XYZ file of C-alpha atoms in Angstrom:
470
model
C -46.943 16.778 0.401
C -44.395 14.232 1.560
C -44.038 14.298 5.343
C -40.399 13.216 5.216
C -39.370 16.261 3.233
C -41.880 18.821 4.433
C -41.046 18.710 8.149
C -44.647 18.251 9.334
C -45.711 15.049 11.015
C -48.688 13.849 12.991
C -47.803 12.298 16.318
C -49.755 9.061 16.060
C -52.863 7.061 15.373
C -55.053 5.178 17.846
C -57.234 2.110 17.244
C -59.268 0.039 19.710
C -61.830 -2.760 19.538
C -64.031 -4.558 22.068
C -66.009 -7.760 21.665
C -64.377 -9.440 18.678
C -62.826 -12.907 18.673
C -60.068 -11.699 16.349
C -59.394 -8.419 18.138
C -55.627 -8.423 17.465
C -56.090 -9.151 13.770
C -58.679 -6.382 13.367
C -56.362 -3.978 15.194
C -53.460 -4.948 12.948
C -55.479 -4.072 9.850
C -56.861 -0.936 11.472
C -53.336 0.281 12.192
C -52.411 -0.358 8.554
C -55.075 2.175 7.584
C -53.542 4.645 10.059
C -49.910 4.030 9.078
C -49.659 7.522 7.542
C -50.074 8.972 11.039
C -46.871 7.396 12.337
C -44.064 5.268 10.948
C -41.549 5.071 13.796
C -43.216 2.581 16.100
C -46.273 0.375 16.486
C -47.870 -1.816 19.110
C -50.919 -3.879 20.019
C -52.157 -4.939 23.463
C -54.993 -7.446 23.925
C -56.935 -8.810 26.876
C -58.501 -12.232 27.300
C -60.304 -11.121 30.460
C -57.517 -12.248 32.770
C -54.283 -10.701 31.540
C -52.889 -8.213 29.050
C -50.802 -9.494 26.138
C -48.471 -7.065 24.399
C -46.233 -6.839 21.364
C -44.686 -3.628 20.074
C -41.553 -2.390 18.415
C -39.801 0.276 16.385
C -40.683 0.528 12.700
C -43.646 0.074 10.367
C -46.559 -2.278 11.092
C -45.195 -4.946 8.757
C -41.763 -4.713 10.366
C -43.046 -4.978 13.935
C -45.550 -7.782 13.199
C -43.594 -9.888 10.726
C -43.326 -13.322 12.319
C -46.777 -14.364 13.474
C -46.931 -12.135 16.543
C -50.551 -11.185 15.858
C -51.756 -14.794 16.225
C -50.174 -14.962 19.685
C -52.094 -11.913 20.925
C -55.235 -13.680 22.113
C -58.303 -11.954 23.468
C -61.619 -10.301 22.683
C -60.434 -6.692 23.008
C -57.376 -4.722 21.927
C -55.800 -1.290 21.678
C -53.239 -0.378 19.032
C -51.025 2.551 18.229
C -48.761 3.885 15.489
C -46.291 6.527 16.520
C -44.331 9.361 15.058
C -41.771 10.565 17.577
C -42.579 14.158 18.550
C -42.744 15.017 22.253
C -40.712 12.461 24.182
C -38.617 11.474 21.196
C -38.065 8.033 19.756
C -36.821 4.796 21.260
C -38.524 1.539 22.186
C -39.436 2.753 25.680
C -41.726 5.388 24.174
C -43.506 3.063 21.724
C -47.158 2.727 22.656
C -49.428 1.372 23.972
C -47.613 1.847 27.269
C -48.382 -1.002 29.667
C -48.511 -0.518 33.446
C -48.919 -3.487 35.775
C -49.868 -3.464 39.450
C -51.149 -5.899 42.094
C -54.739 -4.767 41.601
C -54.955 -4.476 37.817
C -53.017 -3.577 34.707
C -53.674 -1.049 31.978
C -52.459 -0.287 28.482
C -52.648 3.314 27.350
C -52.519 4.659 23.780
C -52.583 8.424 23.321
C -52.614 10.900 20.459
C -51.808 14.524 21.217
C -49.633 16.647 23.462
C -50.145 17.898 27.019
C -49.264 21.567 27.450
C -48.805 21.178 31.225
C -46.843 17.911 31.068
C -43.624 19.487 32.337
C -45.370 20.865 35.426
C -47.123 17.585 36.133
C -43.912 15.588 35.758
C -42.177 17.880 38.243
C -45.023 17.451 40.736
C -45.080 13.679 40.328
C -41.318 13.348 40.759
C -41.410 15.613 43.828
C -44.011 13.242 45.297
C -41.889 10.163 44.659
C -42.925 8.973 41.206
C -40.223 7.468 39.004
C -40.954 8.063 35.321
C -39.709 5.355 32.975
C -40.216 7.188 29.669
C -40.051 10.719 28.308
C -43.585 10.491 26.914
C -46.531 12.618 28.004
C -48.617 9.457 28.027
C -46.935 8.113 31.151
C -48.080 11.177 33.086
C -51.718 10.179 32.535
C -51.063 6.689 33.914
C -49.387 8.026 37.075
C -52.243 10.432 37.719
C -54.763 7.605 37.340
C -52.990 5.346 39.836
C -52.645 8.152 42.398
C -56.425 8.267 42.787
C -56.237 5.235 45.050
C -58.809 2.489 45.481
C -61.686 3.998 43.482
C -63.514 2.706 40.383
C -61.330 2.965 37.304
C -63.665 5.358 35.507
C -63.564 7.735 38.491
C -59.769 7.556 38.615
C -59.534 8.344 34.895
C -62.005 11.242 35.203
C -59.974 12.677 38.069
C -56.732 12.386 36.092
C -58.241 14.013 33.010
C -59.320 16.947 35.140
C -55.649 17.678 35.828
C -54.227 17.543 32.304
C -54.453 20.282 29.698
C -53.855 20.224 25.970
C -54.810 17.850 23.182
C -55.515 14.196 23.828
C -57.458 11.360 22.280
C -56.802 8.140 24.162
C -57.807 4.539 24.715
C -57.106 2.638 27.932
C -57.479 -1.132 28.134
C -57.601 -3.068 31.403
C -58.221 -6.786 31.874
C -61.982 -6.235 31.779
C -62.748 -2.732 30.485
C -62.022 -0.361 27.605
C -62.021 3.409 28.153
C -62.074 6.059 25.420
C -61.663 9.786 25.984
C -61.239 13.097 24.169
C -60.041 16.481 25.412
C -62.653 19.181 26.191
C -62.052 21.039 22.916
C -61.803 17.977 20.695
C -58.455 19.017 19.231
C -57.681 15.532 17.953
C -60.002 13.337 15.864
C -61.600 10.180 17.291
C -64.597 8.193 16.036
C -66.701 5.210 17.130
C -67.908 2.432 14.842
C -69.467 -1.032 14.949
C -68.280 -4.300 13.469
C -71.160 -6.690 14.021
C -71.610 -6.703 17.794
C -68.118 -5.326 18.401
C -67.283 -1.685 19.138
C -64.366 -0.088 17.297
C -62.628 3.252 17.839
C -60.124 4.946 15.549
C -58.375 8.235 14.919
C -59.782 8.194 11.372
C -62.797 6.538 9.796
C -60.662 5.082 6.984
C -59.709 2.379 9.513
C -63.382 1.364 9.750
C -63.626 1.002 5.983
C -60.620 -1.304 5.806
C -62.028 -3.802 8.327
C -65.646 -3.515 7.184
C -66.926 -1.599 10.217
C -69.643 1.048 10.055
C -69.279 4.578 11.428
C -71.538 5.411 14.380
C -70.501 8.847 15.640
C -67.689 11.070 16.851
C -66.331 10.851 20.373
C -67.564 14.099 21.895
C -65.235 16.663 23.487
C -64.923 16.053 27.225
C -66.493 12.593 26.908
C -65.351 9.403 28.633
C -66.713 6.164 27.151
C -66.684 2.917 29.123
C -67.125 -0.435 27.347
C -67.223 -3.746 29.211
C -69.282 -6.937 29.519
C -72.244 -4.822 30.663
C -72.214 -2.865 27.404
C -71.537 0.710 26.350
C -71.995 3.747 28.578
C -70.731 7.307 28.573
C -70.141 10.236 30.912
C -68.741 13.742 30.681
C -65.569 14.183 32.732
C -65.773 17.944 32.112
C -68.072 20.403 30.428
C -67.434 20.442 26.676
C -66.131 23.680 25.176
C -66.365 25.087 21.665
C -64.860 22.461 19.361
C -61.487 23.322 17.854
C -60.456 20.250 15.847
C -56.995 20.725 14.348
C -57.434 22.297 10.894
C -54.222 20.641 9.680
C -56.035 17.311 9.898
C -58.152 18.527 6.989
C -55.345 20.357 5.197
C -52.660 17.708 5.317
C -52.612 14.851 7.813
C -55.742 12.776 7.429
C -56.460 10.455 4.533
C -58.856 11.887 1.921
C -61.277 8.991 2.410
C -61.690 9.770 6.119
C -64.579 11.747 7.612
C -63.610 14.030 10.486
C -66.360 15.469 12.649
C -68.866 14.442 9.944
C -66.935 16.218 7.181
C -65.167 14.333 4.386
C -61.501 15.290 4.074
C -61.362 15.075 0.261
C -64.482 17.246 -0.080
C -63.028 19.824 2.322
C -59.770 19.969 0.381
C -61.608 20.403 -2.909
C -63.540 23.290 -1.386
C -60.263 24.810 -0.167
C -58.977 24.662 -3.739
C -62.123 26.308 -5.090
C -61.965 29.027 -2.442
C -58.277 29.565 -3.211
C -59.116 30.004 -6.896
C -61.693 32.645 -5.966
C -59.284 34.508 -3.713
C -56.166 34.229 -5.893
C -56.958 33.650 -9.593
C -54.166 33.431 -12.161
C -53.824 32.929 -15.905
C -52.226 29.568 -16.629
C -52.324 26.507 -18.882
C -52.377 23.612 -16.396
C -52.998 22.983 -12.706
C -51.047 20.307 -10.862
C -51.009 19.216 -7.243
C -48.090 18.066 -5.117
C -48.773 14.401 -4.199
C -50.595 13.261 -2.234
C -52.484 15.592 0.107
C -52.607 18.530 -2.336
C -54.291 16.716 -5.220
C -57.842 17.247 -3.915
C -57.257 21.011 -3.582
C -55.695 21.120 -7.060
C -58.786 19.441 -8.520
C -60.958 22.021 -6.799
C -58.802 24.870 -8.121
C -59.063 23.429 -11.614
C -62.839 23.030 -11.439
C -63.303 26.614 -10.217
C -61.052 28.200 -12.857
C -61.612 25.921 -15.830
C -57.839 25.449 -16.143
C -57.190 21.751 -16.919
C -55.887 19.592 -14.091
C -52.907 17.467 -15.126
C -50.612 15.008 -13.393
C -47.564 17.245 -13.590
C -45.767 15.699 -10.588
C -45.275 12.000 -9.865
C -44.433 10.523 -6.469
C -41.917 7.686 -6.256
C -43.582 5.422 -3.702
C -40.658 3.042 -3.229
C -37.724 5.294 -2.479
C -38.377 5.074 1.253
C -37.675 1.330 1.173
C -34.401 1.410 -0.749
C -31.152 0.269 0.840
C -29.015 2.157 -1.666
C -27.712 5.465 -0.392
C -28.267 8.330 -2.862
C -25.288 10.108 -4.326
C -24.248 13.490 -2.991
C -25.619 15.104 -6.143
C -29.054 13.562 -5.533
C -28.910 14.512 -1.844
C -28.437 18.109 -2.885
C -31.406 17.835 -5.232
C -33.314 16.276 -2.343
C -36.844 16.067 -3.615
C -35.864 14.446 -6.938
C -35.635 11.105 -5.157
C -39.277 11.422 -4.125
C -40.892 13.534 -6.840
C -40.521 13.759 -10.601
C -41.944 16.345 -12.977
C -43.767 15.065 -16.076
C -41.981 16.933 -18.850
C -44.597 16.074 -21.463
C -47.245 17.830 -19.354
C -45.431 20.962 -18.103
C -42.958 21.708 -20.932
C -43.764 25.113 -22.428
C -46.720 25.605 -20.066
C -47.695 28.141 -17.432
C -48.216 25.899 -14.397
C -50.278 26.449 -11.246
C -48.639 24.348 -8.534
C -51.104 23.745 -5.701
C -49.667 22.629 -2.379
C -51.237 22.183 1.040
C -48.774 24.246 3.090
C -45.307 25.745 3.320
C -43.206 25.183 6.432
C -39.603 26.209 5.789
C -39.837 26.769 2.048
C -36.957 24.473 1.090
C -39.205 21.792 -0.414
C -41.324 24.336 -2.296
C -38.177 25.839 -3.774
C -37.005 22.432 -4.959
C -40.346 21.583 -6.565
C -40.577 24.932 -8.355
C -37.074 24.335 -9.693
C -38.053 20.794 -10.698
C -40.973 22.087 -12.756
C -38.910 24.790 -14.429
C -36.133 22.344 -15.258
C -38.841 20.235 -16.940
C -39.711 23.197 -19.183
C -42.441 25.101 -17.335
C -42.352 28.715 -18.513
C -44.057 30.010 -15.364
C -44.804 28.416 -11.986
C -47.537 30.022 -9.906
C -47.676 28.582 -6.396
C -51.034 28.460 -4.645
C -51.173 27.215 -1.061
C -54.476 25.729 0.157
C -53.968 26.949 3.734
C -52.882 30.196 5.410
C -49.189 30.906 6.156
C -47.876 28.840 9.095
C -46.468 31.491 11.428
C -46.640 29.829 14.855
C -45.535 26.520 16.396
C -48.056 23.856 17.382
C -48.160 22.710 21.010
C -50.782 20.019 20.499
C -48.920 17.127 18.877
C -47.819 18.339 15.446
C -44.055 18.666 15.061
C -43.959 22.020 13.293
C -40.646 23.827 13.409
C -39.850 26.494 15.942
C -40.936 29.990 14.975
C -37.423 30.843 13.839
C -37.574 28.053 11.230
C -41.006 28.953 9.838
C -40.533 30.894 6.630
C -43.863 32.751 6.908
C -43.021 33.973 10.413
C -39.866 35.672 9.234
C -40.477 36.841 5.657
C -42.982 38.901 3.699
C -45.081 37.336 0.957
C -42.825 38.843 -1.719
C -39.704 37.609 0.080
C -41.163 34.103 0.223
C -41.995 34.220 -3.483
C -38.395 35.125 -4.293
C -36.983 32.477 -1.948
C -38.947 29.630 -3.548
C -38.416 30.994 -7.066
C -42.107 31.178 -8.023
C -43.596 33.636 -10.500
C -46.390 34.319 -8.016
C -47.382 33.053 -4.566
C -50.690 33.174 -2.719
C -52.151 31.528 0.379
C -55.726 30.696 1.343
C -57.133 33.101 3.936
C -58.020 31.956 7.457
C -61.638 32.879 6.712
C -61.543 30.836 3.522
C -60.092 27.826 5.328
C -62.720 27.898 8.051
C -65.524 28.313 5.524
C -64.192 25.329 3.543
C -64.331 23.065 6.602
C -67.108 24.391 8.816
C -69.398 25.739 6.051
C -72.759 26.737 7.529
C -72.674 24.358 10.495
C -72.635 25.318 14.168
C -69.101 26.414 14.992
C -69.514 25.375 18.629
C -69.666 21.758 17.483
C -67.676 21.915 14.236
C -65.072 24.642 14.814
C -61.388 24.233 14.020
C -58.084 25.255 15.582
C -56.022 27.640 13.440
C -53.401 28.488 16.066
C -50.460 27.683 13.784
C -51.797 30.338 11.383
C -53.184 32.951 13.787
C -51.362 32.431 17.084
C -54.727 32.193 18.888
C -54.303 29.025 20.946
C -57.518 27.425 22.258
C -55.888 26.430 25.569
C -53.565 28.121 27.985
C -49.915 27.787 26.960
C -47.487 27.589 29.866
C -44.018 29.197 29.800
C -42.384 25.753 29.996
C -44.668 24.086 27.466
C -42.526 21.942 25.197
C -42.920 22.281 21.423
C -42.939 18.809 19.812
C -39.418 18.208 18.564
C -38.739 19.138 14.951
C -37.057 16.472 12.851
C -35.217 16.981 9.560
């Protein structure tokens, strides 16, 4: 569904490249492919072997790099980042990559995720004399690295990573090295590819496709990769644990043409839809999906039931760029500015509305009403994920528990609130089976903490939930 109206947003996307004469340009295009992961800030840092060059700003990629800035970022290696403001909030000071300069060397750090012990670490650092310039978790990693003293950079990074807990996929660029790392449980996605002789790294493989790179493999949980003029080498900074890649990456966040942990997102969503049809069948005339992330599941539901799939909802892709303020009447209708029902498809029909998730229920209620106003005689809502009953501490800005409709209402209450004729969710077992299938769960497992409350890491009493935004 639409992130702006659902209240779910991914924190960011990371891209890095080493060994390409047009590193900044490749990073620019790579970030375009990852734009869905963050729209509030973007940045690129390059190295020419002697110094780091940086340009970043608030806004979309095209807004930040609109006047030839990419051509001025010279160098053979780069890191880039697109940001959605969750933990740490917005503002230019929090736009990544964060750049830290010292007398010995400089580094640019781009990070996706959320540290569950960030508050404790910040308190310790400040008590020891550190002055933090941002409110971002990412700065904590940089301070921990520099406190290791005069040791090789890879040892300093390994030491710092041993002190942080939570979800993190990061790239660190110095004048002469690129470092890539993933948390011990692999909560966030991160892949390695090749573009000729160059190495590329991205949060999603769709970025490889856009620039013509080929996928090589996943970054392994607990792995630190070092790339420099001597080539590519890797080490484990900690023992890897059972993989728990965020299941919402498959359900909602990632692009359907991306492969996460060797599983295609579109194929997983189709399987979710088929499993949902098996668990919660219904008599109806048409199946429609809420654009964009629910369409794959709707197709799967249709294939499993034999109920025709139709384009019953249309997304207005330009409303986000308008400078005309909507009227109060349209504000109250909310979703009408972003979605329209196709009357010729749903009028007089029993409609199955497939969506990826329900957070607060307000958007679902508006869409059900939209379909009924367009003439649908019945609207049966099928959700291709389990009920979200718990907040996420790992970089997804879910609401607090008090704002999550499934945490505070029964299934029947939720059905009445959204105005549906029936409502069903995919089971946690069905979701896992749709993603993991018959593969080894130790390497291909998923995190379902927002559904089950079983968090794969320790959660501290002062752990900050990524800030919810209306």
